[in-house]
Amino acid sequence: YLLRAMKVNLDFSIVVLGTTLSLITNVLPIPSIGNLGVYESSWAMPFIYLGIEKDVAIKSAFFSHIVTYFY
């Protein structure tokens, strides 16, 4: 829903793939405060590779992290 609100139309399977890759990084023992930076880069990289513009992918990564953090 977050990507659709930002006017990014992707197939559901591609969104599941991109979000799964970002959630896998939660297991990595990379020290950071609130997993900030690691989650965003692991969210943005697959979506940039799949064809989303770089700035939109980074913005959606930060919004996703904020929503997930507060949820």
Tab-separated table of N, CA, C and O in Angstrom:
chain	number	residue	atom	x	y	z
A	1	TYR	N	0.821	-1.198	0.000
A	1	TYR	CA	0.000	0.000	0.000
A	1	TYR	C	0.861	1.257	0.000
A	1	TYR	O	0.473	2.270	-0.562
A	2	LEU	N	1.998	1.173	0.656
A	2	LEU	CA	2.901	2.315	0.705
A	2	LEU	C	3.406	2.666	-0.688
A	2	LEU	O	3.426	3.843	-1.069
A	3	LEU	N	3.789	1.676	-1.456
A	3	LEU	CA	4.283	1.943	-2.810
A	3	LEU	C	3.181	2.481	-3.712
A	3	LEU	O	3.407	3.359	-4.527
A	4	ARG	N	1.998	1.961	-3.571
A	4	ARG	CA	0.874	2.464	-4.383
A	4	ARG	C	0.541	3.906	-4.021
A	4	ARG	O	0.161	4.691	-4.885
A	5	ALA	N	0.660	4.267	-2.751
A	5	ALA	CA	0.412	5.646	-2.345
A	5	ALA	C	1.446	6.595	-2.931
A	5	ALA	O	1.153	7.768	-3.148
A	6	MET	N	2.633	6.085	-3.214
A	6	MET	CA	3.682	6.904	-3.813
A	6	MET	C	3.655	6.820	-5.336
A	6	MET	O	4.605	7.201	-5.997
A	7	LYS	N	2.559	6.283	-5.899
A	7	LYS	CA	2.354	6.185	-7.344
A	7	LYS	C	3.365	5.259	-8.021
A	7	LYS	O	3.773	5.484	-9.152
A	8	VAL	N	3.779	4.203	-7.314
A	8	VAL	CA	4.662	3.188	-7.877
A	8	VAL	C	3.818	1.942	-8.084
A	8	VAL	O	3.342	1.336	-7.141
A	9	ASN	N	3.638	1.555	-9.331
A	9	ASN	CA	2.822	0.387	-9.651
A	9	ASN	C	3.722	-0.778	-10.029
A	9	ASN	O	4.370	-0.758	-11.062
A	10	LEU	N	3.773	-1.768	-9.155
A	10	LEU	CA	4.547	-2.979	-9.399
A	10	LEU	C	3.654	-4.194	-9.178
A	10	LEU	O	2.651	-4.114	-8.476
A	11	ASP	N	4.065	-5.308	-9.745
A	11	ASP	CA	3.347	-6.544	-9.500
A	11	ASP	C	3.497	-6.950	-8.035
A	11	ASP	O	4.511	-6.656	-7.396
A	12	PHE	N	2.512	-7.667	-7.545
A	12	PHE	CA	2.533	-8.095	-6.147
A	12	PHE	C	3.729	-8.997	-5.858
A	12	PHE	O	4.353	-8.888	-4.806
A	13	SER	N	4.078	-9.857	-6.793
A	13	SER	CA	5.201	-10.775	-6.577
A	13	SER	C	6.525	-10.026	-6.457
A	13	SER	O	7.399	-10.413	-5.678
A	14	ILE	N	6.692	-8.947	-7.197
A	14	ILE	CA	7.919	-8.153	-7.117
A	14	ILE	C	7.999	-7.434	-5.773
A	14	ILE	O	9.057	-7.360	-5.158
A	15	VAL	N	6.876	-6.939	-5.295
A	15	VAL	CA	6.856	-6.268	-3.993
A	15	VAL	C	7.171	-7.264	-2.884
A	15	VAL	O	7.921	-6.958	-1.957
A	16	VAL	N	6.631	-8.467	-2.971
A	16	VAL	CA	6.918	-9.497	-1.971
A	16	VAL	C	8.403	-9.843	-1.984
A	16	VAL	O	9.029	-9.981	-0.929
A	17	LEU	N	8.994	-9.953	-3.158
A	17	LEU	CA	10.424	-10.243	-3.265
A	17	LEU	C	11.267	-9.133	-2.639
A	17	LEU	O	12.172	-9.396	-1.851
A	18	GLY	N	10.964	-7.899	-2.961
A	18	GLY	CA	11.736	-6.774	-2.423
A	18	GLY	C	11.603	-6.632	-0.923
A	18	GLY	O	12.595	-6.395	-0.219
A	19	THR	N	10.413	-6.798	-0.396
A	19	THR	CA	10.233	-6.668	1.052
A	19	THR	C	10.822	-7.852	1.797
A	19	THR	O	11.327	-7.694	2.911
A	20	THR	N	10.804	-9.032	1.199
A	20	THR	CA	11.405	-10.201	1.845
A	20	THR	C	12.907	-10.014	1.986
A	20	THR	O	13.481	-10.337	3.032
A	21	LEU	N	13.538	-9.487	0.962
A	21	LEU	CA	14.977	-9.238	1.042
A	21	LEU	C	15.318	-8.229	2.133
A	21	LEU	O	16.328	-8.355	2.809
A	22	SER	N	14.469	-7.247	2.327
A	22	SER	CA	14.743	-6.262	3.370
A	22	SER	C	14.493	-6.827	4.759
A	22	SER	O	15.176	-6.465	5.714
A	23	LEU	N	13.549	-7.720	4.898
A	23	LEU	CA	13.273	-8.311	6.207
A	23	LEU	C	14.333	-9.332	6.617
A	23	LEU	O	14.552	-9.548	7.806
A	24	ILE	N	14.981	-9.940	5.644
A	24	ILE	CA	16.035	-10.910	5.953
A	24	ILE	C	17.212	-10.226	6.654
A	24	ILE	O	17.887	-10.829	7.479
A	25	THR	N	17.428	-8.956	6.383
A	25	THR	CA	18.565	-8.258	6.995
A	25	THR	C	18.379	-8.041	8.485
A	25	THR	O	19.336	-7.692	9.168
A	26	ASN	N	17.181	-8.253	9.017
A	26	ASN	CA	16.978	-8.134	10.461
A	26	ASN	C	17.766	-9.186	11.222
A	26	ASN	O	18.033	-9.023	12.403
A	27	VAL	N	18.166	-10.260	10.559
A	27	VAL	CA	18.892	-11.336	11.203
A	27	VAL	C	20.392	-11.046	11.245
A	27	VAL	O	21.108	-11.631	12.039
A	28	LEU	N	20.860	-10.150	10.394
A	28	LEU	CA	22.285	-9.856	10.327
A	28	LEU	C	22.750	-9.127	11.584
A	28	LEU	O	22.081	-8.213	12.055
A	29	PRO	N	23.885	-9.509	12.115
A	29	PRO	CA	24.397	-8.850	13.323
A	29	PRO	C	25.182	-7.577	13.004
A	29	PRO	O	26.354	-7.451	13.325
A	30	ILE	N	24.542	-6.646	12.339
A	30	ILE	CA	25.182	-5.384	11.989
A	30	ILE	C	24.729	-4.344	13.011
A	30	ILE	O	23.541	-4.044	13.112
A	31	PRO	N	25.667	-3.802	13.769
A	31	PRO	CA	25.269	-2.858	14.823
A	31	PRO	C	24.863	-1.496	14.257
A	31	PRO	O	25.592	-0.894	13.485
A	32	SER	N	23.675	-1.093	14.612
A	32	SER	CA	23.203	0.247	14.275
A	32	SER	C	22.038	0.562	15.210
A	32	SER	O	21.404	-0.327	15.765
A	33	ILE	N	21.768	1.809	15.373
A	33	ILE	CA	20.686	2.230	16.264
A	33	ILE	C	19.373	2.093	15.518
A	33	ILE	O	19.138	2.769	14.518
A	34	GLY	N	18.508	1.226	15.987
A	34	GLY	CA	17.205	1.033	15.372
A	34	GLY	C	17.270	0.414	13.989
A	34	GLY	O	16.338	0.527	13.223
A	35	ASN	N	18.394	-0.242	13.670
A	35	ASN	CA	18.588	-0.858	12.355
A	35	ASN	C	18.496	0.188	11.235
A	35	ASN	O	18.124	-0.119	10.119
A	36	LEU	N	18.804	1.415	11.564
A	36	LEU	CA	18.704	2.503	10.600
A	36	LEU	C	19.867	2.438	9.616
A	36	LEU	O	21.015	2.356	10.007
A	37	GLY	N	19.550	2.473	8.365
A	37	GLY	CA	20.552	2.413	7.312
A	37	GLY	C	20.633	1.053	6.672
A	37	GLY	O	20.659	0.945	5.452
A	38	VAL	N	20.659	0.021	7.485
A	38	VAL	CA	20.735	-1.337	6.952
A	38	VAL	C	19.411	-1.700	6.292
A	38	VAL	O	19.372	-2.209	5.179
A	39	TYR	N	18.321	-1.435	6.971
A	39	TYR	CA	16.993	-1.750	6.444
A	39	TYR	C	16.711	-0.935	5.186
A	39	TYR	O	16.204	-1.466	4.208
A	40	GLU	N	17.046	0.331	5.215
A	40	GLU	CA	16.751	1.193	4.072
A	40	GLU	C	17.538	0.771	2.833
A	40	GLU	O	17.006	0.738	1.730
A	41	SER	N	18.801	0.461	3.036
A	41	SER	CA	19.600	0.062	1.869
A	41	SER	C	19.155	-1.292	1.327
A	41	SER	O	19.125	-1.494	0.118
A	42	SER	N	18.769	-2.197	2.229
A	42	SER	CA	18.305	-3.495	1.748
A	42	SER	C	16.908	-3.406	1.139
A	42	SER	O	16.501	-4.286	0.396
A	43	TRP	N	16.173	-2.377	1.447
A	43	TRP	CA	14.864	-2.144	0.810
A	43	TRP	C	15.069	-1.473	-0.551
A	43	TRP	O	14.477	-1.854	-1.537
A	44	ALA	N	15.909	-0.466	-0.584
A	44	ALA	CA	16.059	0.343	-1.804
A	44	ALA	C	16.796	-0.396	-2.917
A	44	ALA	O	16.430	-0.262	-4.085
A	45	MET	N	17.811	-1.164	-2.573
A	45	MET	CA	18.608	-1.814	-3.623
A	45	MET	C	17.791	-2.751	-4.523
A	45	MET	O	17.909	-2.655	-5.744
A	46	PRO	N	16.976	-3.655	-3.977
A	46	PRO	CA	16.199	-4.503	-4.903
A	46	PRO	C	15.216	-3.711	-5.760
A	46	PRO	O	15.031	-4.018	-6.941
A	47	PHE	N	14.604	-2.685	-5.187
A	47	PHE	CA	13.634	-1.923	-5.952
A	47	PHE	C	14.305	-1.055	-7.015
A	47	PHE	O	13.757	-0.856	-8.086
A	48	ILE	N	15.490	-0.550	-6.735
A	48	ILE	CA	16.245	0.175	-7.761
A	48	ILE	C	16.623	-0.781	-8.884
A	48	ILE	O	16.505	-0.459	-10.065
A	49	TYR	N	17.032	-1.973	-8.507
A	49	TYR	CA	17.382	-2.986	-9.506
A	49	TYR	C	16.167	-3.384	-10.345
A	49	TYR	O	16.296	-3.670	-11.528
A	50	LEU	N	14.977	-3.383	-9.735
A	50	LEU	CA	13.765	-3.762	-10.444
A	50	LEU	C	13.178	-2.632	-11.280
A	50	LEU	O	12.168	-2.813	-11.943
A	51	GLY	N	13.772	-1.430	-11.223
A	51	GLY	CA	13.378	-0.388	-12.143
A	51	GLY	C	12.718	0.837	-11.537
A	51	GLY	O	12.304	1.722	-12.270
A	52	ILE	N	12.630	0.918	-10.224
A	52	ILE	CA	12.061	2.115	-9.597
A	52	ILE	C	13.147	3.185	-9.560
A	52	ILE	O	14.331	2.879	-9.405
A	53	GLU	N	12.750	4.430	-9.698
A	53	GLU	CA	13.718	5.524	-9.616
A	53	GLU	C	14.385	5.523	-8.244
A	53	GLU	O	13.779	5.161	-7.244
A	54	LYS	N	15.634	5.950	-8.216
A	54	LYS	CA	16.436	5.881	-7.003
A	54	LYS	C	15.821	6.686	-5.852
A	54	LYS	O	15.736	6.201	-4.731
A	55	ASP	N	15.389	7.909	-6.119
A	55	ASP	CA	14.849	8.739	-5.041
A	55	ASP	C	13.529	8.184	-4.502
A	55	ASP	O	13.270	8.243	-3.307
A	56	VAL	N	12.708	7.607	-5.362
A	56	VAL	CA	11.443	7.016	-4.914
A	56	VAL	C	11.710	5.779	-4.063
A	56	VAL	O	11.061	5.563	-3.041
A	57	ALA	N	12.686	4.977	-4.449
A	57	ALA	CA	13.020	3.777	-3.682
A	57	ALA	C	13.552	4.139	-2.304
A	57	ALA	O	13.192	3.515	-1.310
A	58	ILE	N	14.378	5.162	-2.222
A	58	ILE	CA	14.934	5.576	-0.929
A	58	ILE	C	13.852	6.171	-0.041
A	58	ILE	O	13.782	5.878	1.151
A	59	LYS	N	12.974	7.002	-0.617
A	59	LYS	CA	11.878	7.573	0.169
A	59	LYS	C	10.944	6.494	0.681
A	59	LYS	O	10.530	6.521	1.843
A	60	SER	N	10.622	5.526	-0.166
A	60	SER	CA	9.734	4.456	0.281
A	60	SER	C	10.399	3.598	1.345
A	60	SER	O	9.739	3.082	2.242
A	61	ALA	N	11.720	3.459	1.288
A	61	ALA	CA	12.433	2.707	2.317
A	61	ALA	C	12.325	3.396	3.671
A	61	ALA	O	12.058	2.748	4.687
A	62	PHE	N	12.534	4.699	3.698
A	62	PHE	CA	12.423	5.416	4.968
A	62	PHE	C	10.994	5.413	5.499
A	62	PHE	O	10.769	5.205	6.688
A	63	PHE	N	10.013	5.614	4.622
A	63	PHE	CA	8.621	5.578	5.067
A	63	PHE	C	8.244	4.196	5.584
A	63	PHE	O	7.557	4.070	6.594
A	64	SER	N	8.713	3.159	4.906
A	64	SER	CA	8.422	1.793	5.339
A	64	SER	C	9.033	1.517	6.703
A	64	SER	O	8.403	0.900	7.564
A	65	HIS	N	10.258	1.965	6.909
A	65	HIS	CA	10.910	1.741	8.192
A	65	HIS	C	10.196	2.492	9.310
A	65	HIS	O	10.015	1.961	10.401
A	66	ILE	N	9.798	3.711	9.045
A	66	ILE	CA	9.088	4.492	10.059
A	66	ILE	C	7.757	3.835	10.407
A	66	ILE	O	7.415	3.701	11.592
A	67	VAL	N	7.013	3.415	9.396
A	67	VAL	CA	5.726	2.761	9.643
A	67	VAL	C	5.922	1.456	10.407
A	67	VAL	O	5.211	1.165	11.374
A	68	THR	N	6.911	0.651	10.000
A	68	THR	CA	7.185	-0.607	10.684
A	68	THR	C	7.642	-0.362	12.124
A	68	THR	O	7.247	-1.091	13.039
A	69	TYR	N	8.464	0.631	12.318
A	69	TYR	CA	8.977	0.940	13.662
A	69	TYR	C	7.854	1.328	14.614
A	69	TYR	O	7.798	0.870	15.750
A	70	PHE	N	6.948	2.176	14.152
A	70	PHE	CA	5.864	2.621	15.017
A	70	PHE	C	4.756	1.598	15.164
A	70	PHE	O	4.009	1.629	16.124
A	71	TYR	N	4.647	0.703	14.186
A	71	TYR	CA	3.608	-0.317	14.263
A	71	TYR	C	3.959	-1.324	15.317
A	71	TYR	O	3.205	-1.770	16.098
